[in-house]
C-alpha angles and dihedrals in degrees: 000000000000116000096260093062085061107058119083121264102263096049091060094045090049085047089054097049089056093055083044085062098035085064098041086063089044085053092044090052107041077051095055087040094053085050098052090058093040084057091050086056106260124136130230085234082063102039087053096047091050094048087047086053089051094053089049089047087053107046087047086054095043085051088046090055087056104049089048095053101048087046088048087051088045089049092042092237138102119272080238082069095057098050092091095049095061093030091245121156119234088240100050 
């Protein structure tokens, strides 16, 4: 049984309220902080191509990570190791 199963019921409804709440405010927030950038001019047509981009950066450095790891197994070193190779930036 997960941990969940062995509280007692109200523990986990009053868990779950509090999840409840912690969303709301996410909600809350993510909606002041879409108004905010409408207000500076920007469109949600734009807001939702840039986050797409995001996503697409992301999954091709996520892909990038990968291949560097398993070339840095292959090659017996860190990935660290490899950084200058490629001119990469530790923080990239």
């Amino acid at each position: 049984p997960s941990p969940r199963s062995c509280q007692p019921h109200g523990a986990n409804e009053e868990s779950l309220q509090y999840e409840i709440e912690e969303l709301k405010q996410k909600d809350l927030a993510l909606d002041q902080e879409i108004a905010q950038l409408l207000s500076e001019g920007y469109s949600l047509e734009e807001l939702e191509k840039h986050i797409s981009l995001l996503h697409e950066y992301n999954d091709i450095k996520d892909a990038g990570q990968m291949l560097l790891g398993k070339l840095a197994v292959i090659r017996g070193v860190t990935t660290k190791q490899l950084y200058p190779e490629y001119d990469l930036e530790l923080s990239d």
